[in-house]
mmCIF file of C-alpha atoms and ligand atoms in Angstrom:
data_model
loop_
_atom_site.group_PDB
_atom_site.id
_atom_site.type_symbol
_atom_site.label_atom_id
_atom_site.label_comp_id
_atom_site.label_asym_id
_atom_site.label_seq_id
_atom_site.Cartn_x
_atom_site.Cartn_y
_atom_site.Cartn_z
ATOM 1 C CA MET A 1 -22.186 24.167 76.821
ATOM 2 C CA ILE A 2 -21.039 20.443 78.305
ATOM 3 C CA GLU A 3 -19.188 18.279 75.599
ATOM 4 C CA LEU A 4 -18.565 14.107 76.488
ATOM 5 C CA LYS A 5 -15.644 13.355 74.188
ATOM 6 C CA ASN A 6 -14.872 10.156 73.910
ATOM 7 C CA LEU A 7 -16.169 9.084 77.091
ATOM 8 C CA ARG A 8 -15.481 5.843 78.159
ATOM 9 C CA GLN A 9 -16.301 3.734 81.484
ATOM 10 C CA ASN A 10 -14.650 0.693 82.319
ATOM 11 C CA TYR A 11 -14.799 -1.471 85.396
ATOM 12 C CA GLY A 12 -12.542 -4.289 85.071
ATOM 13 C CA SER A 13 -13.155 -5.859 81.560
ATOM 14 C CA ARG A 14 -16.574 -4.867 81.241
ATOM 15 C CA THR A 15 -17.481 -1.094 79.378
ATOM 16 C CA VAL A 16 -20.170 0.605 81.483
ATOM 17 C CA VAL A 17 -20.057 3.581 80.192
ATOM 18 C CA ASP A 18 -19.526 4.364 75.630
ATOM 19 C CA VAL A 19 -20.466 7.798 74.424
ATOM 20 C CA ASP A 20 -17.895 8.617 71.429
ATOM 21 C CA ALA A 21 -20.173 12.161 71.656
ATOM 22 C CA LEU A 22 -22.420 13.901 73.104
ATOM 23 C CA THR A 23 -23.387 17.791 73.587
ATOM 24 C CA LEU A 24 -25.680 19.560 76.877
ATOM 25 C CA PRO A 25 -26.028 23.251 75.829
ATOM 26 C CA GLU A 26 -27.572 24.684 78.343
ATOM 27 C CA GLY A 27 -31.080 25.556 78.908
ATOM 28 C CA GLY A 28 -33.536 23.053 79.185
ATOM 29 C CA LEU A 29 -34.451 20.174 80.668
ATOM 30 C CA THR A 30 -33.031 16.578 79.842
ATOM 31 C CA SER A 31 -33.883 13.448 81.013
ATOM 32 C CA ILE A 32 -31.623 10.099 81.428
ATOM 33 C CA ILE A 33 -33.784 6.783 80.404
ATOM 34 C CA GLY A 34 -32.795 3.088 80.177
ATOM 35 C CA PRO A 35 -33.018 0.591 82.368
ATOM 36 C CA ASN A 36 -30.856 -0.703 85.938
ATOM 37 C CA GLY A 37 -27.757 -1.261 84.933
ATOM 38 C CA ALA A 38 -26.875 0.907 81.775
ATOM 39 C CA GLY A 39 -24.482 3.058 82.616
ATOM 40 C CA LYS A 40 -27.441 6.159 83.977
ATOM 41 C CA SER A 41 -25.687 6.738 87.084
ATOM 42 C CA SER A 42 -21.898 5.970 85.446
ATOM 43 C CA LEU A 43 -22.300 9.152 83.208
ATOM 44 C CA LEU A 44 -24.476 11.572 85.562
ATOM 45 C CA GLY A 45 -21.338 10.322 87.825
ATOM 46 C CA MET A 46 -18.406 11.504 85.743
ATOM 47 C CA ILE A 47 -20.255 14.285 83.398
ATOM 48 C CA ALA A 48 -20.143 16.102 87.543
ATOM 49 C CA GLY A 49 -16.496 15.303 88.048
ATOM 50 C CA LEU A 50 -17.817 12.827 91.215
ATOM 51 C CA GLN A 51 -15.625 9.598 89.042
ATOM 52 C CA ARG A 52 -12.736 9.907 86.625
ATOM 53 C CA PRO A 53 -13.380 8.692 83.570
ATOM 54 C CA THR A 54 -11.676 5.807 82.098
ATOM 55 C CA ARG A 55 -11.151 7.149 78.930
ATOM 56 C CA GLY A 56 -12.307 10.287 76.719
ATOM 57 C CA GLN A 57 -13.464 14.195 78.621
ATOM 58 C CA VAL A 58 -16.015 15.680 79.999
ATOM 59 C CA ILE A 59 -16.026 19.521 78.650
ATOM 60 C CA LEU A 60 -17.653 22.437 80.316
ATOM 61 C CA ASP A 61 -17.257 25.591 78.257
ATOM 62 C CA GLY A 62 -14.282 24.752 76.770
ATOM 63 C CA GLN A 63 -12.348 23.603 79.420
ATOM 64 C CA ASP A 64 -11.399 19.819 80.589
ATOM 65 C CA ILE A 65 -13.794 19.713 83.706
ATOM 66 C CA LEU A 66 -10.770 17.689 86.425
ATOM 67 C CA ARG A 67 -8.821 20.624 85.363
ATOM 68 C CA MET A 68 -10.783 23.080 87.110
ATOM 69 C CA PRO A 69 -10.088 24.489 90.923
ATOM 70 C CA ARG A 70 -13.068 22.174 92.775
ATOM 71 C CA ASN A 71 -14.988 25.052 93.820
ATOM 72 C CA ARG A 72 -15.072 26.976 90.672
ATOM 73 C CA PHE A 73 -16.494 23.911 89.531
ATOM 74 C CA ALA A 74 -18.606 23.966 92.039
ATOM 75 C CA ARG A 75 -20.324 26.631 91.580
ATOM 76 C CA ARG A 76 -21.733 26.146 87.658
ATOM 77 C CA LEU A 77 -22.729 22.376 88.395
ATOM 78 C CA ALA A 78 -24.856 20.572 91.313
ATOM 79 C CA VAL A 79 -25.617 16.949 91.916
ATOM 80 C CA LEU A 80 -27.446 15.491 93.804
ATOM 81 C CA ARG A 81 -26.961 11.102 93.473
ATOM 82 C CA GLN A 82 -29.021 7.948 93.747
ATOM 83 C CA ASP A 83 -28.039 7.103 97.280
ATOM 84 C CA ASN A 84 -27.529 9.927 99.619
ATOM 85 C CA SER A 85 -26.555 8.929 103.262
ATOM 86 C CA ILE A 86 -25.185 10.943 106.020
ATOM 87 C CA ASN A 87 -23.864 9.683 109.481
ATOM 88 C CA ALA A 88 -23.824 12.715 110.933
ATOM 89 C CA ARG A 89 -27.018 14.151 112.735
ATOM 90 C CA LEU A 90 -27.950 16.970 111.226
ATOM 91 C CA THR A 91 -30.321 18.799 110.579
ATOM 92 C CA VAL A 92 -32.394 19.750 107.146
ATOM 93 C CA ARG A 93 -30.959 23.405 107.127
ATOM 94 C CA ASP A 94 -27.146 21.871 107.641
ATOM 95 C CA LEU A 95 -27.719 19.629 105.076
ATOM 96 C CA VAL A 96 -29.387 22.475 103.156
ATOM 97 C CA GLY A 97 -26.374 25.071 104.207
ATOM 98 C CA PHE A 98 -24.009 22.667 102.867
ATOM 99 C CA GLY A 99 -25.666 23.789 99.302
ATOM 100 C CA ARG A 100 -23.769 27.154 99.766
ATOM 101 C CA TYR A 101 -20.136 26.357 100.809
ATOM 102 C CA PRO A 102 -18.980 26.702 97.293
ATOM 103 C CA HIS A 103 -19.927 30.127 97.233
ATOM 104 C CA SER A 104 -19.600 30.793 101.103
ATOM 105 C CA ARG A 105 -16.835 28.047 102.205
ATOM 106 C CA GLY A 106 -18.364 27.768 105.805
ATOM 107 C CA ARG A 107 -19.267 30.446 106.606
ATOM 108 C CA LEU A 108 -22.575 31.227 105.917
ATOM 109 C CA ASN A 109 -23.514 35.791 104.993
ATOM 110 C CA ALA A 110 -27.006 36.895 104.671
ATOM 111 C CA CYS A 111 -27.543 36.114 101.072
ATOM 112 C CA ASP A 112 -26.356 31.999 101.562
ATOM 113 C CA VAL A 113 -29.532 32.123 104.759
ATOM 114 C CA ARG A 114 -31.413 33.532 102.373
ATOM 115 C CA HIS A 115 -31.142 30.801 100.262
ATOM 116 C CA ILE A 116 -31.752 28.140 102.138
ATOM 117 C CA ALA A 117 -34.170 29.451 103.118
ATOM 118 C CA HIS A 118 -35.553 29.464 99.981
ATOM 119 C CA ALA A 119 -34.895 26.229 98.360
ATOM 120 C CA ILE A 120 -36.425 24.806 101.789
ATOM 121 C CA LYS A 121 -39.474 26.340 100.651
ATOM 122 C CA LEU A 122 -38.843 25.303 97.273
ATOM 123 C CA VAL A 123 -39.499 21.611 99.013
ATOM 124 C CA ALA A 124 -42.229 22.653 101.182
ATOM 125 C CA LEU A 125 -39.833 21.398 104.221
ATOM 126 C CA GLU A 126 -40.344 24.771 105.666
ATOM 127 C CA GLU A 127 -41.932 22.931 108.748
ATOM 128 C CA TYR A 128 -39.413 20.475 109.169
ATOM 129 C CA GLN A 129 -36.641 22.598 108.929
ATOM 130 C CA HIS A 130 -35.042 22.284 112.618
ATOM 131 C CA SER A 131 -35.968 18.695 112.809
ATOM 132 C CA PHE A 132 -32.553 16.142 112.059
ATOM 133 C CA LEU A 133 -32.694 14.014 108.620
ATOM 134 C CA ASP A 134 -32.598 10.277 110.957
ATOM 135 C CA GLU A 135 -35.852 11.190 112.245
ATOM 136 C CA MET A 136 -37.554 11.828 109.209
ATOM 137 C CA SER A 137 -39.447 9.707 105.968
ATOM 138 C CA GLY A 138 -37.464 8.933 103.049
ATOM 139 C CA GLY A 139 -39.482 10.579 100.855
ATOM 140 C CA GLN A 140 -38.157 13.811 103.565
ATOM 141 C CA ARG A 141 -34.748 13.274 103.464
ATOM 142 C CA GLN A 142 -34.635 12.812 99.574
ATOM 143 C CA ARG A 143 -36.129 16.315 99.304
ATOM 144 C CA ALA A 144 -33.932 17.817 101.930
ATOM 145 C CA PHE A 145 -31.497 17.026 99.472
ATOM 146 C CA ILE A 146 -33.420 17.979 96.628
ATOM 147 C CA ALA A 147 -33.144 21.675 98.345
ATOM 148 C CA MET A 148 -29.370 20.787 98.913
ATOM 149 C CA VAL A 149 -28.530 20.986 95.036
ATOM 150 C CA LEU A 150 -31.283 23.718 94.518
ATOM 151 C CA ALA A 151 -29.329 26.366 97.171
ATOM 152 C CA GLN A 152 -25.983 25.720 95.328
ATOM 153 C CA ASN A 153 -27.566 27.548 93.348
ATOM 154 C CA THR A 154 -25.667 27.005 90.197
ATOM 155 C CA GLU A 155 -26.679 26.736 85.749
ATOM 156 C CA TYR A 156 -26.535 22.733 85.538
ATOM 157 C CA ALA A 157 -28.464 20.996 88.076
ATOM 158 C CA LEU A 158 -28.168 16.969 87.524
ATOM 159 C CA PHE A 159 -30.192 14.872 89.912
ATOM 160 C CA ASP A 160 -30.127 11.545 90.323
ATOM 161 C CA GLU A 161 -33.116 9.652 89.978
ATOM 162 C CA PRO A 162 -34.830 12.645 92.308
ATOM 163 C CA LEU A 163 -38.275 10.987 92.471
ATOM 164 C CA ASN A 164 -37.254 7.797 94.530
ATOM 165 C CA SER A 165 -39.293 7.987 98.016
ATOM 166 C CA LEU A 166 -40.929 10.769 96.393
ATOM 167 C CA ASP A 167 -45.610 10.385 97.390
ATOM 168 C CA ILE A 168 -47.182 11.549 94.418
ATOM 169 C CA LYS A 169 -47.591 14.690 94.843
ATOM 170 C CA HIS A 170 -44.374 16.158 95.258
ATOM 171 C CA ALA A 171 -43.297 14.080 92.665
ATOM 172 C CA VAL A 172 -45.613 16.207 89.970
ATOM 173 C CA GLY A 173 -44.382 19.637 92.347
ATOM 174 C CA ILE A 174 -40.302 19.174 91.605
ATOM 175 C CA MET A 175 -40.613 18.344 88.310
ATOM 176 C CA GLN A 176 -42.985 21.621 88.549
ATOM 177 C CA LEU A 177 -40.205 23.325 89.844
ATOM 178 C CA LEU A 178 -37.165 22.081 87.712
ATOM 179 C CA ARG A 179 -39.693 22.960 84.759
ATOM 180 C CA ARG A 180 -39.488 26.429 86.376
ATOM 181 C CA ALA A 181 -36.312 26.341 87.467
ATOM 182 C CA VAL A 182 -35.941 26.216 83.025
ATOM 183 C CA ASP A 183 -38.213 28.120 82.030
ATOM 184 C CA GLN A 184 -37.957 31.238 84.323
ATOM 185 C CA HIS A 185 -34.432 30.961 85.214
ATOM 186 C CA GLY A 186 -32.707 30.190 82.472
ATOM 187 C CA LYS A 187 -30.822 26.368 84.578
ATOM 188 C CA THR A 188 -30.248 23.256 82.736
ATOM 189 C CA ALA A 189 -31.613 20.390 83.974
ATOM 190 C CA ILE A 190 -30.397 16.907 83.461
ATOM 191 C CA VAL A 191 -32.694 14.420 84.995
ATOM 192 C CA VAL A 192 -32.801 10.575 85.682
ATOM 193 C CA LEU A 193 -35.781 9.234 85.484
ATOM 194 C CA HIS A 194 -36.980 6.092 84.841
ATOM 195 C CA ASP A 195 -40.961 7.016 85.612
ATOM 196 C CA LEU A 196 -41.580 6.644 81.619
ATOM 197 C CA ASN A 197 -44.487 9.266 81.530
ATOM 198 C CA PHE A 198 -43.125 11.923 83.666
ATOM 199 C CA ALA A 199 -39.573 12.164 81.176
ATOM 200 C CA ALA A 200 -42.315 12.144 78.393
ATOM 201 C CA ARG A 201 -44.230 14.969 80.227
ATOM 202 C CA HIS A 202 -41.309 17.508 81.527
ATOM 203 C CA SER A 203 -38.722 16.531 79.138
ATOM 204 C CA ASP A 204 -37.324 18.511 76.153
ATOM 205 C CA ARG A 205 -34.491 16.438 75.361
ATOM 206 C CA ILE A 206 -34.558 12.821 76.184
ATOM 207 C CA ILE A 207 -31.371 10.371 76.158
ATOM 208 C CA ALA A 208 -32.266 6.479 76.258
ATOM 209 C CA MET A 209 -29.216 4.987 77.472
ATOM 210 C CA ARG A 210 -28.409 1.040 77.173
ATOM 211 C CA ASP A 211 -25.268 -1.258 78.093
ATOM 212 C CA GLY A 212 -23.566 2.683 78.401
ATOM 213 C CA LYS A 213 -24.445 3.345 75.002
ATOM 214 C CA ILE A 214 -26.758 6.677 73.717
ATOM 215 C CA ILE A 215 -29.683 4.743 71.655
ATOM 216 C CA ALA A 216 -31.946 7.174 71.411
ATOM 217 C CA ASP A 217 -31.717 10.996 72.024
ATOM 218 C CA GLY A 218 -33.978 13.512 71.133
ATOM 219 C CA LYS A 219 -37.974 15.005 72.125
ATOM 220 C CA PRO A 220 -40.118 13.275 74.143
ATOM 221 C CA GLU A 221 -41.941 12.057 70.951
ATOM 222 C CA ASN A 222 -39.316 10.844 69.276
ATOM 223 C CA VAL A 223 -37.691 9.248 72.385
ATOM 224 C CA ILE A 224 -40.654 7.775 73.720
ATOM 225 C CA THR A 225 -42.332 5.235 70.959
ATOM 226 C CA THR A 226 -42.811 2.060 71.370
ATOM 227 C CA ASP A 227 -40.198 1.118 68.998
ATOM 228 C CA VAL A 228 -37.523 2.663 71.368
ATOM 229 C CA LEU A 229 -38.664 1.583 74.603
ATOM 230 C CA SER A 230 -38.780 -2.076 73.663
ATOM 231 C CA LYS A 231 -35.275 -1.805 72.285
ATOM 232 C CA ILE A 232 -33.778 -0.296 76.206
ATOM 233 C CA TYR A 233 -36.273 -2.745 77.730
ATOM 234 C CA ASP A 234 -36.586 -5.911 76.086
ATOM 235 C CA MET A 235 -40.505 -6.129 76.431
ATOM 236 C CA LYS A 236 -43.848 -3.848 74.324
ATOM 237 C CA LEU A 237 -45.223 -1.231 75.996
ATOM 238 C CA ASN A 238 -47.671 0.840 73.777
ATOM 239 C CA VAL A 239 -47.523 4.447 73.956
ATOM 240 C CA LEU A 240 -50.728 6.620 73.766
ATOM 241 C CA LYS A 241 -51.380 10.305 72.087
ATOM 242 C CA GLN A 242 -53.841 12.805 74.808
ATOM 243 C CA GLN A 243 -53.500 15.957 74.261
ATOM 244 C CA ASN A 244 -50.037 15.376 72.091
ATOM 245 C CA LYS A 245 -48.195 13.954 74.884
ATOM 246 C CA GLN A 246 -46.905 10.594 75.214
ATOM 247 C CA ILE A 247 -48.757 8.450 77.567
ATOM 248 C CA VAL A 248 -46.951 5.489 78.096
ATOM 249 C CA ASP A 249 -49.088 2.220 79.214
ATOM 250 C CA VAL A 250 -47.139 1.233 81.930
ATOM 251 C CA PHE A 251 -48.318 -2.507 81.857
ATOM 252 C CA GLY A 252 -47.033 -3.343 78.261
ATOM 253 C CA LYS A 253 -49.265 -6.202 76.471
HETATM 254 N N1 ATP B 301 -17.950 0.497 91.742
HETATM 255 C C1 ATP B 301 -18.711 -0.666 90.460
HETATM 256 N N2 ATP B 301 -17.634 -1.445 89.649
HETATM 257 C C2 ATP B 301 -18.384 -2.428 89.260
HETATM 258 N N3 ATP B 301 -19.594 -1.902 88.828
HETATM 259 C C3 ATP B 301 -19.255 -0.828 88.153
HETATM 260 C C4 ATP B 301 -20.222 0.044 89.569
HETATM 261 N N4 ATP B 301 -20.786 0.727 89.767
HETATM 262 C C5 ATP B 301 -21.421 0.327 88.507
HETATM 263 N N5 ATP B 301 -20.579 -0.879 88.091
HETATM 264 C C6 ATP B 301 -21.366 -1.750 86.868
HETATM 265 O O1 ATP B 301 -21.483 -0.648 86.011
HETATM 266 C C7 ATP B 301 -23.200 -0.477 85.025
HETATM 267 C C8 ATP B 301 -23.660 0.302 85.666
HETATM 268 O O2 ATP B 301 -24.131 1.485 86.624
HETATM 269 P P1 ATP B 301 -24.995 2.579 86.764
HETATM 270 O O3 ATP B 301 -25.030 2.625 88.006
HETATM 271 O O4 ATP B 301 -24.324 3.228 85.956
HETATM 272 O O5 ATP B 301 -26.379 2.061 85.992
HETATM 273 P P2 ATP B 301 -27.804 2.158 86.002
HETATM 274 O O6 ATP B 301 -28.559 3.139 84.702
HETATM 275 O O7 ATP B 301 -27.245 4.268 87.092
HETATM 276 O O8 ATP B 301 -28.796 1.594 87.201
HETATM 277 P P3 ATP B 301 -30.151 2.100 88.374
HETATM 278 O O9 ATP B 301 -30.984 2.384 87.614
HETATM 279 O O10 ATP B 301 -30.392 0.439 88.851
HETATM 280 O O11 ATP B 301 -29.197 3.315 89.205
HETATM 281 C C9 ATP B 301 -23.484 -1.850 86.337
HETATM 282 O O12 ATP B 301 -23.696 -2.732 85.889
HETATM 283 C C10 ATP B 301 -22.928 -1.711 87.250
HETATM 284 O O13 ATP B 301 -22.795 -3.461 87.933
HETATM 285 MG MG1 MG B 302 -28.613 4.598 88.374
#
């Protein structure tokens, strides 16, 4: 279980994340939604130990993550950042192999190689596994980064806008893959999404943020509502119901 306690991130005099208390139990797919600048990436960055909170703590199974040895933490939690760029000339396999580093410490064994091949297969990049990242399309590269996180094979996997650059088929494929990881392998996925329909369709829980604060937190049917969405986006969005699922009319009124 991950617990956030009095978590705050300031930049200068601005507070960009201010969360008194939040619990993320094991299991389930939680989406974080909210407008640009709401603090989603800052929040995810603190949960992943990428950035130090100005105040407060992120606690994983009773222990402050900043006090955990990095390698041990990385065997439990993996993160896909929003902006991924790599200067070195790497192939897909090289990149996905980095996901195994917390397990292999650089010496890949047969089990690591199996995880790498499996992750590449899950994102349908077998054909490109020996291609260099700088010779691939944006969406192919994004899928390679997702595979790197999958290869790490952690209980918790955090994804900051994983669907960026993906075509509709691969976007649906990635969400289904995350659902399977949660439903069949008991993983815990925390995903920042801008597409409200993807969030509504695939999440067990949705956390809606604005100005660093959590405005709503609950099941999709309680968060994907005209009322909550107008509070976070300052625009009226009609929410239709079809087969018990919310569908946001993205053209609004
Ligand atoms: N390194 C930084 N220095 C100063 N301000 C920052 C820094 N990083 C983020 N911010 C500010 O913090 C606020 C929250 O940024 P954050 O990246 O967490 O938003 P977000 O919800 O992820 O937005 P987006 O949907 O655009 O990715 C923004 O107003 C941003 O300008
Ligand atoms: Mg962001």
